[in-house]
Coordinates of C-alpha atoms in Angstrom, one line a residue:
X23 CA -30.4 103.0 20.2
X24 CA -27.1 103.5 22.4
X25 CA -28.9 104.0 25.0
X26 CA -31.4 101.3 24.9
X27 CA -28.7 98.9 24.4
X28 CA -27.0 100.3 27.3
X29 CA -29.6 99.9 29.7
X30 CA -30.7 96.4 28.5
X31 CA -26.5 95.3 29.5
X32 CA -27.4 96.9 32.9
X33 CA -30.2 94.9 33.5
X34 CA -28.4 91.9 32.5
X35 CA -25.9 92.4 35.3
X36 CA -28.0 92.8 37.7
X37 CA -30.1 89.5 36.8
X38 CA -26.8 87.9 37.0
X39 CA -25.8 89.9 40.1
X40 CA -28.9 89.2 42.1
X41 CA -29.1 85.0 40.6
X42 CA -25.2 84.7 42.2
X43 CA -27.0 86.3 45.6
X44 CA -29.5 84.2 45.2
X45 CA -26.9 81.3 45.2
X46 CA -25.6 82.2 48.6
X47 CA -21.5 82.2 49.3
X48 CA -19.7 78.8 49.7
X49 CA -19.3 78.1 52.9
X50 CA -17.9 74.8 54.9
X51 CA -21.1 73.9 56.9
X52 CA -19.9 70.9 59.4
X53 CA -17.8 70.4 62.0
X54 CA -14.3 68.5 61.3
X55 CA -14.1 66.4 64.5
X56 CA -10.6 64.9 65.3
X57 CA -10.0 61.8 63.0
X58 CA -8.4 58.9 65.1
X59 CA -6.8 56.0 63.0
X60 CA -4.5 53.6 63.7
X61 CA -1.1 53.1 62.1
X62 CA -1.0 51.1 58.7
X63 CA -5.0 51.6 58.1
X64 CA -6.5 54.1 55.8
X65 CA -7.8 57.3 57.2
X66 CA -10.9 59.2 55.9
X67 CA -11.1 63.2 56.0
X68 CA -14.4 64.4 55.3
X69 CA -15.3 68.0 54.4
X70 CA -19.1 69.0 53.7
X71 CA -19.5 72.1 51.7
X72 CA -22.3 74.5 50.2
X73 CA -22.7 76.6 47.4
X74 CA -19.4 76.1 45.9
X75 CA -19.2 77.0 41.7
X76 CA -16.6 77.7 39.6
X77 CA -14.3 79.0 40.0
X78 CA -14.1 78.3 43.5
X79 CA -12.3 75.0 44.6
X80 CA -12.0 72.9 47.6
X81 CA -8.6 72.6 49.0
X82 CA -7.3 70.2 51.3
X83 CA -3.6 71.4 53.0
X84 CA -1.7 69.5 55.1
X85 CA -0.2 72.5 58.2
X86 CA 2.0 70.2 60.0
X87 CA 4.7 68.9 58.1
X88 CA 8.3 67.7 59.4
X89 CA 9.8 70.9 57.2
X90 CA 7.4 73.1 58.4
X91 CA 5.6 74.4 55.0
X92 CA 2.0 74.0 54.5
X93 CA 1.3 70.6 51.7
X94 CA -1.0 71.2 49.4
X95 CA -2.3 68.1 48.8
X96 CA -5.9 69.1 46.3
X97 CA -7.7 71.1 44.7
X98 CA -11.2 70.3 44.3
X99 CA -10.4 66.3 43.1
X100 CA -7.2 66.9 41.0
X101 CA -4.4 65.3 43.8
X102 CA -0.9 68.1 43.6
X103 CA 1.4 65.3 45.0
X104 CA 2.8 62.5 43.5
X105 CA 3.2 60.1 47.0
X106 CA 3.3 56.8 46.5
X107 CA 2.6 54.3 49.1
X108 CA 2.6 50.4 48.0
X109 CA 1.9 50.8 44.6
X110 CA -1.0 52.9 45.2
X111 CA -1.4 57.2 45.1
X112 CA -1.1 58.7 49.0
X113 CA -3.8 60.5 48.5
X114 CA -7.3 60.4 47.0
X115 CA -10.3 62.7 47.1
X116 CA -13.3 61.5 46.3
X117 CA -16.5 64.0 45.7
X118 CA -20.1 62.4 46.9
X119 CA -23.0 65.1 46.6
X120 CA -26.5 65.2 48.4
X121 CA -29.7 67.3 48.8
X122 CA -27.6 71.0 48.2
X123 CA -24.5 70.1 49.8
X124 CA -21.1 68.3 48.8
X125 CA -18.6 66.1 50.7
X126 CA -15.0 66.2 50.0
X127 CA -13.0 63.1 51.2
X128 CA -9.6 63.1 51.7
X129 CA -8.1 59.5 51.5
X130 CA -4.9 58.7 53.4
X131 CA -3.7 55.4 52.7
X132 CA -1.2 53.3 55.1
X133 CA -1.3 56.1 57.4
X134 CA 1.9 56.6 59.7
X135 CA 2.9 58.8 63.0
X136 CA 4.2 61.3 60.2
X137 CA 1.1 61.5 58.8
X138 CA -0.7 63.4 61.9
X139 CA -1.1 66.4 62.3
X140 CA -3.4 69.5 61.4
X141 CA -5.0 69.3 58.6
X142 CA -7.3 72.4 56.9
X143 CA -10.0 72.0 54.6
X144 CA -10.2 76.0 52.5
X145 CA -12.2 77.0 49.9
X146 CA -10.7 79.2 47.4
X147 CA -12.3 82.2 46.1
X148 CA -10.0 83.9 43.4
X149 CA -12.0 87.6 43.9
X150 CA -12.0 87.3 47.8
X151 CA -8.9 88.3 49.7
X152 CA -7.3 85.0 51.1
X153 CA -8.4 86.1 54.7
X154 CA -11.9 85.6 54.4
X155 CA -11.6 82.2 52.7
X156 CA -14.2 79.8 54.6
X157 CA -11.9 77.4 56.1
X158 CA -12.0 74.5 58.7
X159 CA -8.9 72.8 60.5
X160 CA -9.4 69.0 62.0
X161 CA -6.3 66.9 63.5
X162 CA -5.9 63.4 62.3
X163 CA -4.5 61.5 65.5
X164 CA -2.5 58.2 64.0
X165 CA -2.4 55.1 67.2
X166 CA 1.4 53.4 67.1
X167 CA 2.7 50.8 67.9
X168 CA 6.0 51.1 70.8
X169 CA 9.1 50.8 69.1
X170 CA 12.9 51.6 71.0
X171 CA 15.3 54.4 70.2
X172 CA 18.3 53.1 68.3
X173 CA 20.7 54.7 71.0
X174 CA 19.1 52.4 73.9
X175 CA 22.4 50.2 75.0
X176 CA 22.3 46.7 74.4
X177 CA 24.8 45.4 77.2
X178 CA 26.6 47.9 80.5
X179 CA 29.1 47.3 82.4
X180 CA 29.5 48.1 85.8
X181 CA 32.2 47.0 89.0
X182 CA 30.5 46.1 92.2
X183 CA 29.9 48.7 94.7
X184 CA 28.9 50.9 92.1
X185 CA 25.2 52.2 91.3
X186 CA 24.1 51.7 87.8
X187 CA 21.1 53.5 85.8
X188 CA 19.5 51.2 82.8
X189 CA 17.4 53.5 80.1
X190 CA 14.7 52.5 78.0
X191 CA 12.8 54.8 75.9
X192 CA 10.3 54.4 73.5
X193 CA 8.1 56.3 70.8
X194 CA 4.6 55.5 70.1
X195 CA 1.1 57.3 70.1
X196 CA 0.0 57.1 73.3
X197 CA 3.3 57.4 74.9
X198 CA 4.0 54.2 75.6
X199 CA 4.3 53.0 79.5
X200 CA 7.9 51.3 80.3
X201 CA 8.1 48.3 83.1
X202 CA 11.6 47.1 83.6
X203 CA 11.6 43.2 84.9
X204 CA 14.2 40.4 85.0
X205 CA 14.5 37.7 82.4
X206 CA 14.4 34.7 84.6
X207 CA 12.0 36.1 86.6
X208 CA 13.3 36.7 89.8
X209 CA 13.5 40.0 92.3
X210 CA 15.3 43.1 90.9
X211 CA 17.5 44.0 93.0
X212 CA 15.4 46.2 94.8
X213 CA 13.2 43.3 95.7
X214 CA 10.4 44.0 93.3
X215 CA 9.2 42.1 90.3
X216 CA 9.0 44.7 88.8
X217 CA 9.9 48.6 88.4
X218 CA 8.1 51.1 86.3
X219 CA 9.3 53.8 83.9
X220 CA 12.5 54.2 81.6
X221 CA 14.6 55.0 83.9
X222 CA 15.8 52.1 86.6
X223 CA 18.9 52.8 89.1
X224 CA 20.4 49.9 91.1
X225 CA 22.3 51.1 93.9
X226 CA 25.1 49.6 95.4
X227 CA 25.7 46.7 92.0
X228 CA 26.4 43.6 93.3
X229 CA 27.6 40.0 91.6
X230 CA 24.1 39.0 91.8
X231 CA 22.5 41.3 89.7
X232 CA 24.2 40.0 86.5
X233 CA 22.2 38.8 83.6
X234 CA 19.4 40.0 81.8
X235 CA 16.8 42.7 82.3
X236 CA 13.9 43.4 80.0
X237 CA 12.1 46.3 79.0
X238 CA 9.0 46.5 77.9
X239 CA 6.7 49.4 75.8
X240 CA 2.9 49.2 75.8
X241 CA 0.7 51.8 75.0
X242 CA -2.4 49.3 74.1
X243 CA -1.4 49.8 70.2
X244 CA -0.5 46.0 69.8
X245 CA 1.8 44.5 69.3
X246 CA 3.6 45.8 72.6
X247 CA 7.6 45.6 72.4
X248 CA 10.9 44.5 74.2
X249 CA 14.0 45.3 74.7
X250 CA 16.6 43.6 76.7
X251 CA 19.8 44.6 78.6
X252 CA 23.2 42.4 79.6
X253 CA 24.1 43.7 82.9
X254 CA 27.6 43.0 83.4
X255 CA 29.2 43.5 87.0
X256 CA 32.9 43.1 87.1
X257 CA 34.5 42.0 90.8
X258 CA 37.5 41.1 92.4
X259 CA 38.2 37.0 92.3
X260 CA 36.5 35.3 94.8
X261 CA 37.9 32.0 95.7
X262 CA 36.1 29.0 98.2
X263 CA 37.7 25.8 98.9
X264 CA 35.5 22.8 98.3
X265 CA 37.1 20.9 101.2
X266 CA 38.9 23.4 103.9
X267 CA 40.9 20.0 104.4
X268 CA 41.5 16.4 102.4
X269 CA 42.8 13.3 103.9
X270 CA 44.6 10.3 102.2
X271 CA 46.9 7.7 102.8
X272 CA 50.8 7.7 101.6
X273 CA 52.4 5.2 100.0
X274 CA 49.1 3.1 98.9
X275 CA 49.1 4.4 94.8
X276 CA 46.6 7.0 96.0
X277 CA 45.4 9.6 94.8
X278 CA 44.0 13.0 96.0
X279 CA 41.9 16.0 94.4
X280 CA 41.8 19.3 95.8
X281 CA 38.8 21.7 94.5
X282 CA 38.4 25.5 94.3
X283 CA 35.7 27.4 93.0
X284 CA 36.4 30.7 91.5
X285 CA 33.7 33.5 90.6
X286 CA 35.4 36.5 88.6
X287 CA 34.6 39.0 86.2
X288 CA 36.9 39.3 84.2
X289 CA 37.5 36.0 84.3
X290 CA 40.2 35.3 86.1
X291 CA 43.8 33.4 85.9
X292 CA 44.0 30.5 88.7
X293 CA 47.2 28.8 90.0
X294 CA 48.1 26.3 92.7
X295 CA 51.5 27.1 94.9
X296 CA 52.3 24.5 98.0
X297 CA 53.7 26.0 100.6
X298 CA 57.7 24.7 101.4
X299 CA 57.7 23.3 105.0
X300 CA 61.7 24.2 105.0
X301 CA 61.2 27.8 103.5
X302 CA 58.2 28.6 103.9
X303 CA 58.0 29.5 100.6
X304 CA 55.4 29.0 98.3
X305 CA 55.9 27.2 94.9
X306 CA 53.7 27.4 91.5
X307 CA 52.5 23.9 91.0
X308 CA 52.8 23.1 87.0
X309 CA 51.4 19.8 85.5
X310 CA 52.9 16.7 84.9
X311 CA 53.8 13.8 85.7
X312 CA 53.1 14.2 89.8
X313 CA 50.0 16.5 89.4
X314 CA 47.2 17.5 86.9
X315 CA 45.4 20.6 87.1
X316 CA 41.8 21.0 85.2
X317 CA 39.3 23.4 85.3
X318 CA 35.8 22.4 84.5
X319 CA 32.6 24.9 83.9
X320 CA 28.5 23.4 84.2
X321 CA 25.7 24.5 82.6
X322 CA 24.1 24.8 85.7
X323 CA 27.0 27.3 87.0
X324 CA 27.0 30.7 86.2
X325 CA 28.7 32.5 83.2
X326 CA 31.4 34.1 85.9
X327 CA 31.9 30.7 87.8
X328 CA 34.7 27.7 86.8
X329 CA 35.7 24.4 89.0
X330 CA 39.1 24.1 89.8
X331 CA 41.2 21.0 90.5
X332 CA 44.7 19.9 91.5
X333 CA 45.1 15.9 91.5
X334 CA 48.0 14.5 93.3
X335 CA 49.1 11.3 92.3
X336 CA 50.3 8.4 94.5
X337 CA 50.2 10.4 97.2
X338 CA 53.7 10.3 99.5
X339 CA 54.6 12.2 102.8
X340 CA 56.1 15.1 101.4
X341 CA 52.7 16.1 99.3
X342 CA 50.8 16.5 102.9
X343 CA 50.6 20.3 104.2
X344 CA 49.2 23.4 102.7
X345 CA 47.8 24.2 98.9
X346 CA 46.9 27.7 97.4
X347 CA 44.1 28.1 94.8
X348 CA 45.0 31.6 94.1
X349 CA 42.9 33.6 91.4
X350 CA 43.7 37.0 89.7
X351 CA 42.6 39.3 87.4
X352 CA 42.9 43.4 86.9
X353 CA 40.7 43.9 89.7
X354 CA 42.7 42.1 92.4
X355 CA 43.1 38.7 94.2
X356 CA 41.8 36.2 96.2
X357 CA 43.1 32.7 97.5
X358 CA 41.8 29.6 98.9
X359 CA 43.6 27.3 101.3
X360 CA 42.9 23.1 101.3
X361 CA 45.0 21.3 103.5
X362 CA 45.8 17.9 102.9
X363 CA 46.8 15.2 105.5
X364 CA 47.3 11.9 106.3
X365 CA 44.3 9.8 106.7
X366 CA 46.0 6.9 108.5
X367 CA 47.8 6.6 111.7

């Protein structure tokens, strides 16, 4: 009876044996072709399996992460991370099944650049060792947008003479291309409109190049972006009389105005001297009663330029000869001569 009872458990085994042959392994039987999504959409893993029974499981691991270690993500349609993206789960997988095979989808929502990466759909077999696991890797490729490095400078500062290098640099999937233009749309200073790459080098600053230059990413993700840079170039006063000479009468209640302009960077301080005819001496001028001094600026100047003045009143003979606009700041000095004479016999 032992016997009998024996050999029927044998048979058994092999019914069972030869039905799981019959089944076939599990295997993964489609390519996973690169999965290309741009940045804030939802992207969509698939994985098209055979033959897979319990306990086998479908796994979907994440190989490229910013600490290094493989994320599991699932197994089978149970989610192992708790993510949490705008109120919704990371990650989904949803199981759709036709004719004798099974697709496992991986769901990304919101996808973002630290979301791509290699990604490696496994099945696991609990009596197989790990190496023969069927297995298939596929890269999700995430398209964005430019944006700027934080360290990018804002404003430089440079004295004239010198050469100057402005950076730009940008992240974004496809590395983004960087043109370098001028905000009011004139000539670089290299006589370009414009200069490709992140890197731009003037040689030889001059007071011209101040202002503005911008920057800008595009890599075809929109929207593209901008950045923009102060160019500051510091110089020595520069000082040019108005009128090299200025007539008037004496004695007639006249008046006469003497003008300087003054370009400096810093800006610059800016007195008048007369020149003693007896000592040869110059003297600060100060106002009052006998002279006032003003400084004006225009919109239609630029930010380094002011309009200097020194009003005589009632002009008399001893106010004719030579006057000093003299401007200074840390850099140096510069001076401007107006003569004034008498415009009467």
């Amino acid at each position: 009876m032992f016997e009998l009872l024996a050999g029927f458990v044998c048979m058994i085994g092999i019914i069972f044996i030869t039905s799981a042959n019959a089944v076939g392994r599990p295997t993964i039987v489609a390519d996973n072709l690169p999965v290309v999504q741009r940045q804030g959409q939802i992207a969509y893993l698939n994985c098209v399996v055979t033959n897979v029974r319990s306990p086998a499981q479908v796994l979907w691991i994440k190989r490229t992460t910013p600490t290094g270690d493989p994320l599991h993500i699932s197994s089978d349609e149970t989610i192992r991370v708790g993510f949490v993206v705008g109120g919704r789960r990371k990650y989904e997988v949803m199981k759709y099944k036709y004719d004798n095979r099974e697709i496992y989808q991986l769901i990304i929502q919101s996808v973002t650049e630290t979301d791509a990466g290699n990604y490696t759909c496994q099945i696991f077999l609990p009596y197989d060792n790990y190496k023969e696991w069927p297995q298939k890797e596929m890269d999700l490729i995430v398209f964005t947008p430019p944006t700027f490095k934080p360290d990018n400078p804002a404003e430089i500062q440079a004295h004239s003479g010198h050469n100057i290098t402005l950076v730009c640099e940008a992240n974004g999937y496809p590395l983004p291309n960087i043109t370098w233009k001028r905000n009011d749309r004139g000539p670089l200073p290299n006589g370009e409109f414009q200069e490709r790459g992140s890197i731009y080098t003037i040689y030889g600053i001059s007071v011209t190049d101040c202002g503005k230059f911008m920057c800008t990413a595009d890599n075809e993700v929109k929207p593209p972006a901008s950045f923009t840079v102060q160019l500051d170039v510091t110089f020595v006063p520069v000082c040019i009389a108005v009128q090299d000479v200025v007539g008037q009468g004496q004695n007639q209640r006249f008046n006469a105005k003497l003008e300087c302009l003054v370009a400096a960077n810093p800006r610059a301080e800016v007195s008048w001297y007369k020149k003693n005819r007896a000592t040869k001496e110059r003297e600060q001028i100060h106002g009052g009663d006998k002279y006032n001094l003003d400084e004006q600026y225009s919109n239609y100047s630029k930010p380094f330029e002011r309009w200097y003045t020194l009003a005589i009143k009632t002009v008399q003979r001893n106010d004719y000869g030579d006057y000093y606009c003299v401007a200074r700041n840390k850099y140096g000095e510069n001076q401007a001569k107006v003569t004034l004479f008498s415009s009467f016999g």
